[in-house]
Amino acid sequence: MQSVALFGRQIARAFITSIQSEFRPNARPREPLHLVTGTAGFSKSLAKNQAFKKWTYGDDAYFIARNKVADVIGVADGVGGWRNYGIDPSAFPRSLMELCQRLVVENQFKLQAPANILEDGYCELLQQKTPLIGSSTACIVALHKEERTIYTANLGDSGFLVIRNGEVVHRSQEQQHYFNTPFQLAVAPASQEWQVLSDSPSMAQSTSYRVEEGDVILLGTDGLFDNLSEDMIVDYITRMKDKREENVQVQTTAKNIAEKAHQLSFDPDYLSPFALSALDAGIAMRGGKPDDITVILAKVSCQPQET
């Protein structure tokens, strides 16, 4: 009996100690997290001195927005086939990302459900007197600063990775109806018979994940993931040097990743991830996939933000 009683007292002391530690007046609260971001990208066009509009690379678009409770990043990949009908494929994703950015800045969204940002932005596009014709995939990652949690929504074949200590610990799942036909949001002309598939924003894959200081989040369009494997991406991120300023190292790494993907996209002898997927679908091919490329790299940090 004595040993049982002694064991019980030890458990009780341990419990009381943990409670005291939790509510100790002088306990230092954890600092809220934020994202240190860098961006880079390329158009699939080989033309030099291209004039890019704000937050676009070719037919890709992106946004970075912050408010008091969250840092939010997003990408959208426009469907280039609209160009055959005299429609600018970059207009739809660019407008969608601009609307999402505004909703975040004005705090008009539910942080734990970023698919709502896509839904509200998409609805605004549908309600315009003159509909903005086009389509795109979309991916959004929102960091709740106090909760230290990311909430995500991904529709299509853009996506994200969360890298911790040189390993991918969380990732999006690609959504495709069939090979090279991703889920997408679309607005088609109402006056003609158009066979345009539009998926609902509610079909976006939604996840949440607790993040830690030092984690790296990579967000990209399919032009990145079709030309660089996860292992290649992780290798670039593990080369980030802690001795450099966070914003410099993040921007430099984003640029290096985008440049490598762009280079390999035009290599006819490269067995790219896209070529491997084609082989799995019974299509014989080799080489990279020329495409627009957008990379947002975000390091999770609690260091004071630069003003």
CSV table of C-alpha atoms in Angstrom, one decimal:
chain,number,residue,atom,x,y,z
A,1,MET,CA,0.0,0.0,0.0
A,2,GLN,CA,2.8,2.4,0.8
A,3,SER,CA,4.3,2.1,-2.7
A,4,VAL,CA,0.9,2.7,-4.2
A,5,ALA,CA,0.3,5.8,-2.1
A,6,LEU,CA,3.8,7.1,-2.8
A,7,PHE,CA,3.2,6.7,-6.6
A,8,GLY,CA,-0.1,8.6,-6.2
A,9,ARG,CA,1.6,11.5,-4.5
A,10,GLN,CA,4.3,11.7,-7.2
A,11,ILE,CA,1.6,11.8,-9.9
A,12,ALA,CA,-0.2,14.5,-7.9
A,13,ARG,CA,2.9,16.6,-7.5
A,14,ALA,CA,3.7,16.3,-11.2
A,15,PHE,CA,0.2,17.4,-12.1
A,16,ILE,CA,0.3,20.4,-9.8
A,17,THR,CA,3.7,21.4,-11.1
A,18,SER,CA,2.5,21.4,-14.7
A,19,ILE,CA,-0.6,23.5,-13.7
A,20,GLN,CA,1.7,26.0,-11.9
A,21,SER,CA,4.0,26.2,-14.9
A,22,GLU,CA,1.1,26.8,-17.2
A,23,PHE,CA,-0.3,29.7,-15.1
A,24,ARG,CA,2.9,31.1,-13.6
A,25,PRO,CA,2.6,34.9,-13.7
A,26,ASN,CA,6.1,35.4,-15.0
A,27,ALA,CA,5.9,32.8,-17.7
A,28,ARG,CA,6.8,34.4,-21.0
A,29,PRO,CA,4.1,34.1,-23.6
A,30,ARG,CA,5.0,32.6,-27.0
A,31,GLU,CA,5.6,35.2,-29.7
A,32,PRO,CA,3.1,35.1,-32.6
A,33,LEU,CA,4.4,33.7,-35.8
A,34,HIS,CA,4.5,35.4,-39.2
A,35,LEU,CA,5.7,34.7,-42.7
A,36,VAL,CA,8.9,36.0,-44.3
A,37,THR,CA,8.2,35.8,-48.0
A,38,GLY,CA,10.0,35.8,-51.3
A,39,THR,CA,8.6,35.4,-54.8
A,40,ALA,CA,10.0,34.5,-58.2
A,41,GLY,CA,8.7,33.3,-61.6
A,42,PHE,CA,8.9,33.1,-65.3
A,43,SER,CA,6.6,33.2,-68.3
A,44,LYS,CA,6.8,30.2,-70.7
A,45,SER,CA,7.4,32.7,-73.4
A,46,LEU,CA,11.1,32.9,-74.4
A,47,ALA,CA,10.8,36.6,-75.2
A,48,LYS,CA,13.2,38.8,-73.3
A,49,ASN,CA,12.4,42.0,-71.5
A,50,GLN,CA,8.8,40.9,-70.9
A,51,ALA,CA,6.6,43.5,-69.3
A,52,PHE,CA,4.9,41.8,-66.3
A,53,LYS,CA,1.9,43.2,-64.6
A,54,LYS,CA,1.9,43.3,-60.8
A,55,TRP,CA,1.7,39.9,-59.2
A,56,THR,CA,1.8,38.0,-62.4
A,57,TYR,CA,4.2,35.7,-64.3
A,58,GLY,CA,2.7,35.0,-67.7
A,59,ASP,CA,-0.8,33.6,-67.2
A,60,ASP,CA,0.0,32.9,-63.5
A,61,ALA,CA,-1.0,35.2,-60.7
A,62,TYR,CA,-0.4,35.4,-57.0
A,63,PHE,CA,-0.9,37.5,-53.9
A,64,ILE,CA,0.6,38.1,-50.5
A,65,ALA,CA,-1.6,39.8,-47.9
A,66,ARG,CA,-1.4,40.5,-44.1
A,67,ASN,CA,-3.7,41.6,-41.4
A,68,LYS,CA,-3.6,41.6,-37.6
A,69,VAL,CA,-4.4,37.9,-37.2
A,70,ALA,CA,-3.1,36.3,-40.3
A,71,ASP,CA,-0.5,36.2,-43.2
A,72,VAL,CA,-2.1,34.8,-46.4
A,73,ILE,CA,-0.4,33.7,-49.6
A,74,GLY,CA,-2.0,32.4,-52.8
A,75,VAL,CA,-1.4,31.4,-56.4
A,76,ALA,CA,-3.6,30.9,-59.5
A,77,ASP,CA,-2.7,29.4,-62.8
A,78,GLY,CA,-4.7,30.7,-65.8
A,79,VAL,CA,-5.7,28.4,-68.7
A,80,GLY,CA,-3.7,29.4,-71.8
A,81,GLY,CA,-6.2,27.9,-74.2
A,82,TRP,CA,-8.5,31.0,-73.9
A,83,ARG,CA,-5.9,32.9,-76.0
A,84,ASN,CA,-7.2,30.9,-79.0
A,85,TYR,CA,-10.5,32.8,-78.6
A,86,GLY,CA,-9.0,36.2,-78.3
A,87,ILE,CA,-9.3,36.2,-74.5
A,88,ASP,CA,-6.4,37.2,-72.2
A,89,PRO,CA,-5.8,34.1,-70.0
A,90,SER,CA,-4.0,36.1,-67.3
A,91,ALA,CA,-6.9,38.4,-66.6
A,92,PHE,CA,-9.1,35.9,-64.7
A,93,PRO,CA,-6.4,34.6,-62.3
A,94,ARG,CA,-5.1,38.1,-61.7
A,95,SER,CA,-8.5,39.5,-60.9
A,96,LEU,CA,-9.3,36.5,-58.6
A,97,MET,CA,-6.0,37.0,-56.7
A,98,GLU,CA,-6.7,40.7,-56.4
A,99,LEU,CA,-10.1,40.0,-54.9
A,100,CYS,CA,-8.7,37.5,-52.5
A,101,GLN,CA,-6.0,40.0,-51.4
A,102,ARG,CA,-8.6,42.6,-50.7
A,103,LEU,CA,-10.7,40.2,-48.7
A,104,VAL,CA,-7.7,39.4,-46.5
A,105,VAL,CA,-6.6,43.0,-46.0
A,106,GLU,CA,-10.2,44.0,-45.0
A,107,ASN,CA,-10.5,40.9,-42.8
A,108,GLN,CA,-13.6,39.7,-44.6
A,109,PHE,CA,-13.0,36.0,-44.5
A,110,LYS,CA,-13.1,33.0,-42.2
A,111,LEU,CA,-9.5,32.3,-41.4
A,112,GLN,CA,-10.0,28.7,-40.6
A,113,ALA,CA,-11.7,28.1,-43.9
A,114,PRO,CA,-9.7,29.8,-46.7
A,115,ALA,CA,-11.8,28.1,-49.3
A,116,ASN,CA,-14.3,30.8,-48.4
A,117,ILE,CA,-11.9,33.4,-49.8
A,118,LEU,CA,-11.9,31.6,-53.1
A,119,GLU,CA,-15.7,31.3,-53.0
A,120,ASP,CA,-16.3,35.0,-52.3
A,121,GLY,CA,-13.7,36.1,-54.9
A,122,TYR,CA,-15.2,33.8,-57.5
A,123,CYS,CA,-18.8,35.0,-56.7
A,124,GLU,CA,-17.7,38.6,-57.2
A,125,LEU,CA,-16.3,37.6,-60.7
A,126,LEU,CA,-19.6,35.9,-61.5
A,127,GLN,CA,-21.7,38.9,-60.4
A,128,GLN,CA,-19.9,41.5,-62.6
A,129,LYS,CA,-22.2,43.1,-65.1
A,130,THR,CA,-19.6,42.2,-67.8
A,131,PRO,CA,-18.3,38.8,-66.7
A,132,LEU,CA,-14.6,38.3,-66.8
A,133,ILE,CA,-14.2,35.3,-69.1
A,134,GLY,CA,-11.5,32.8,-68.2
A,135,SER,CA,-10.5,30.0,-65.8
A,136,SER,CA,-7.8,29.0,-63.4
A,137,THR,CA,-6.6,26.7,-60.6
A,138,ALA,CA,-6.1,28.2,-57.2
A,139,CYS,CA,-4.2,27.5,-53.9
A,140,ILE,CA,-4.3,29.5,-50.7
A,141,VAL,CA,-2.3,29.1,-47.5
A,142,ALA,CA,-3.3,31.2,-44.4
A,143,LEU,CA,-1.1,31.4,-41.2
A,144,HIS,CA,-3.0,32.1,-38.0
A,145,LYS,CA,-0.3,34.0,-36.1
A,146,GLU,CA,-1.5,33.3,-32.6
A,147,GLU,CA,-2.6,29.7,-33.2
A,148,ARG,CA,0.6,28.9,-35.0
A,149,THR,CA,-1.5,26.9,-37.5
A,150,ILE,CA,-1.8,27.1,-41.3
A,151,TYR,CA,-5.2,26.6,-43.0
A,152,THR,CA,-5.1,25.7,-46.7
A,153,ALA,CA,-7.4,25.4,-49.7
A,154,ASN,CA,-6.2,23.9,-53.0
A,155,LEU,CA,-8.2,23.5,-56.2
A,156,GLY,CA,-6.4,21.9,-59.1
A,157,ASP,CA,-2.7,21.2,-59.7
A,158,SER,CA,-1.0,24.2,-58.1
A,159,GLY,CA,0.0,23.3,-54.6
A,160,PHE,CA,2.2,23.7,-51.5
A,161,LEU,CA,4.8,21.9,-49.4
A,162,VAL,CA,5.7,22.4,-45.7
A,163,ILE,CA,9.4,21.5,-45.1
A,164,ARG,CA,10.8,21.0,-41.6
A,165,ASN,CA,14.4,20.0,-40.9
A,166,GLY,CA,14.9,18.9,-44.5
A,167,GLU,CA,11.7,16.8,-44.8
A,168,VAL,CA,8.3,17.4,-46.3
A,169,VAL,CA,5.9,17.1,-43.4
A,170,HIS,CA,2.7,18.3,-45.1
A,171,ARG,CA,1.6,18.8,-48.7
A,172,SER,CA,-1.4,19.5,-50.9
A,173,GLN,CA,-2.9,16.8,-53.1
A,174,GLU,CA,-3.3,17.4,-56.8
A,175,GLN,CA,-6.8,17.4,-58.1
A,176,GLN,CA,-7.4,16.3,-61.7
A,177,HIS,CA,-10.4,15.0,-63.6
A,178,TYR,CA,-7.9,13.1,-65.8
A,179,PHE,CA,-4.3,13.6,-67.0
A,180,ASN,CA,-3.4,17.3,-67.5
A,181,THR,CA,-7.0,18.4,-66.9
A,182,PRO,CA,-7.0,19.9,-63.4
A,183,PHE,CA,-10.0,21.1,-61.3
A,184,GLN,CA,-10.6,24.8,-62.1
A,185,LEU,CA,-12.8,27.8,-61.5
A,186,ALA,CA,-14.2,29.1,-64.8
A,187,VAL,CA,-16.5,31.8,-66.2
A,188,ALA,CA,-17.6,31.1,-69.8
A,189,PRO,CA,-19.5,33.4,-72.3
A,190,ALA,CA,-23.2,33.1,-71.7
A,191,SER,CA,-24.2,33.8,-75.3
A,192,GLN,CA,-22.6,30.7,-76.9
A,193,GLU,CA,-22.5,27.0,-76.4
A,194,TRP,CA,-19.3,26.5,-74.4
A,195,GLN,CA,-18.2,23.2,-73.0
A,196,VAL,CA,-16.2,24.7,-70.1
A,197,LEU,CA,-15.9,22.7,-66.9
A,198,SER,CA,-16.2,24.8,-63.8
A,199,ASP,CA,-15.6,23.2,-60.5
A,200,SER,CA,-17.0,24.6,-57.3
A,201,PRO,CA,-14.7,26.4,-54.8
A,202,SER,CA,-16.2,24.1,-52.1
A,203,MET,CA,-14.4,21.2,-53.9
A,204,ALA,CA,-11.1,22.6,-52.9
A,205,GLN,CA,-9.1,20.3,-50.6
A,206,SER,CA,-8.9,21.9,-47.2
A,207,THR,CA,-6.4,21.1,-44.5
A,208,SER,CA,-4.9,22.5,-41.3
A,209,TYR,CA,-1.4,22.0,-39.8
A,210,ARG,CA,0.5,23.2,-36.8
A,211,VAL,CA,3.7,25.0,-37.9
A,212,GLU,CA,6.9,25.8,-36.0
A,213,GLU,CA,9.5,28.6,-36.2
A,214,GLY,CA,11.9,27.7,-39.0
A,215,ASP,CA,9.4,25.7,-41.1
A,216,VAL,CA,9.4,26.7,-44.8
A,217,ILE,CA,6.3,26.8,-46.9
A,218,LEU,CA,6.6,26.6,-50.6
A,219,LEU,CA,3.6,27.5,-52.8
A,220,GLY,CA,3.7,27.1,-56.6
A,221,THR,CA,1.9,26.6,-59.8
A,222,ASP,CA,2.1,23.4,-61.8
A,223,GLY,CA,4.9,24.9,-63.9
A,224,LEU,CA,7.1,24.4,-60.8
A,225,PHE,CA,5.9,20.9,-59.8
A,226,ASP,CA,5.9,19.6,-63.3
A,227,ASN,CA,9.6,20.4,-63.7
A,228,LEU,CA,11.1,19.9,-60.2
A,229,SER,CA,10.7,16.9,-58.0
A,230,GLU,CA,10.0,17.3,-54.2
A,231,ASP,CA,13.6,16.1,-53.5
A,232,MET,CA,15.1,18.8,-55.8
A,233,ILE,CA,13.0,21.5,-54.1
A,234,VAL,CA,13.9,20.3,-50.6
A,235,ASP,CA,17.6,20.3,-51.6
A,236,TYR,CA,17.4,24.0,-52.5
A,237,ILE,CA,15.6,24.8,-49.2
A,238,THR,CA,18.1,22.9,-47.1
A,239,ARG,CA,20.9,25.1,-48.6
A,240,MET,CA,19.3,28.2,-47.0
A,241,LYS,CA,22.0,29.7,-44.7
A,242,ASP,CA,20.9,30.9,-41.3
A,243,LYS,CA,23.7,33.4,-41.2
A,244,ARG,CA,22.0,35.6,-43.9
A,245,GLU,CA,19.1,37.9,-43.2
A,246,GLU,CA,15.8,36.0,-43.4
A,247,ASN,CA,14.3,38.1,-46.2
A,248,VAL,CA,17.4,37.8,-48.3
A,249,GLN,CA,17.9,34.1,-47.9
A,250,VAL,CA,14.2,33.5,-48.7
A,251,GLN,CA,14.1,35.7,-51.8
A,252,THR,CA,17.4,34.2,-53.1
A,253,THR,CA,16.2,30.7,-52.6
A,254,ALA,CA,12.8,31.4,-54.3
A,255,LYS,CA,14.7,32.9,-57.3
A,256,ASN,CA,17.1,29.8,-57.5
A,257,ILE,CA,14.2,27.4,-57.5
A,258,ALA,CA,12.3,29.2,-60.2
A,259,GLU,CA,15.3,29.6,-62.4
A,260,LYS,CA,16.1,25.8,-62.2
A,261,ALA,CA,12.5,24.9,-63.0
A,262,HIS,CA,12.5,27.3,-65.9
A,263,GLN,CA,15.8,25.9,-67.2
A,264,LEU,CA,14.7,22.3,-67.0
A,265,SER,CA,11.3,23.1,-68.6
A,266,PHE,CA,13.0,23.5,-72.0
A,267,ASP,CA,15.4,20.5,-71.7
A,268,PRO,CA,14.2,17.9,-74.2
A,269,ASP,CA,16.2,15.1,-72.6
A,270,TYR,CA,15.1,15.7,-69.0
A,271,LEU,CA,12.8,13.0,-67.5
A,272,SER,CA,10.6,15.6,-65.7
A,273,PRO,CA,7.9,14.8,-63.2
A,274,PHE,CA,5.4,15.8,-65.9
A,275,ALA,CA,6.9,13.3,-68.3
A,276,LEU,CA,6.8,10.6,-65.6
A,277,SER,CA,3.1,11.3,-65.0
A,278,ALA,CA,2.5,11.1,-68.8
A,279,LEU,CA,4.1,7.7,-68.8
A,280,ASP,CA,1.9,6.6,-66.0
A,281,ALA,CA,-1.1,7.7,-68.1
A,282,GLY,CA,0.2,5.6,-71.1
A,283,ILE,CA,1.6,8.6,-73.0
A,284,ALA,CA,5.2,8.2,-74.2
A,285,MET,CA,7.1,11.5,-73.7
A,286,ARG,CA,10.3,12.9,-72.4
A,287,GLY,CA,11.6,16.4,-71.5
A,288,GLY,CA,10.5,19.3,-69.4
A,289,LYS,CA,7.2,21.0,-69.7
A,290,PRO,CA,7.4,24.7,-70.9
A,291,ASP,CA,4.9,26.6,-68.7
A,292,ASP,CA,4.5,29.7,-66.6
A,293,ILE,CA,6.2,29.3,-63.3
A,294,THR,CA,5.3,31.0,-60.0
A,295,VAL,CA,7.1,30.4,-56.7
A,296,ILE,CA,6.2,31.8,-53.3
A,297,LEU,CA,8.6,30.8,-50.5
A,298,ALA,CA,7.6,31.6,-46.9
A,299,LYS,CA,9.7,31.0,-43.8
A,300,VAL,CA,7.8,30.8,-40.5
A,301,SER,CA,9.4,33.2,-38.1
A,302,CYS,CA,8.9,34.9,-34.8
A,303,GLN,CA,11.7,37.5,-35.4
A,304,PRO,CA,10.6,41.1,-35.4
A,305,GLN,CA,9.2,42.1,-38.7
A,306,GLU,CA,10.9,44.8,-40.7
A,307,THR,CA,9.0,48.0,-41.1
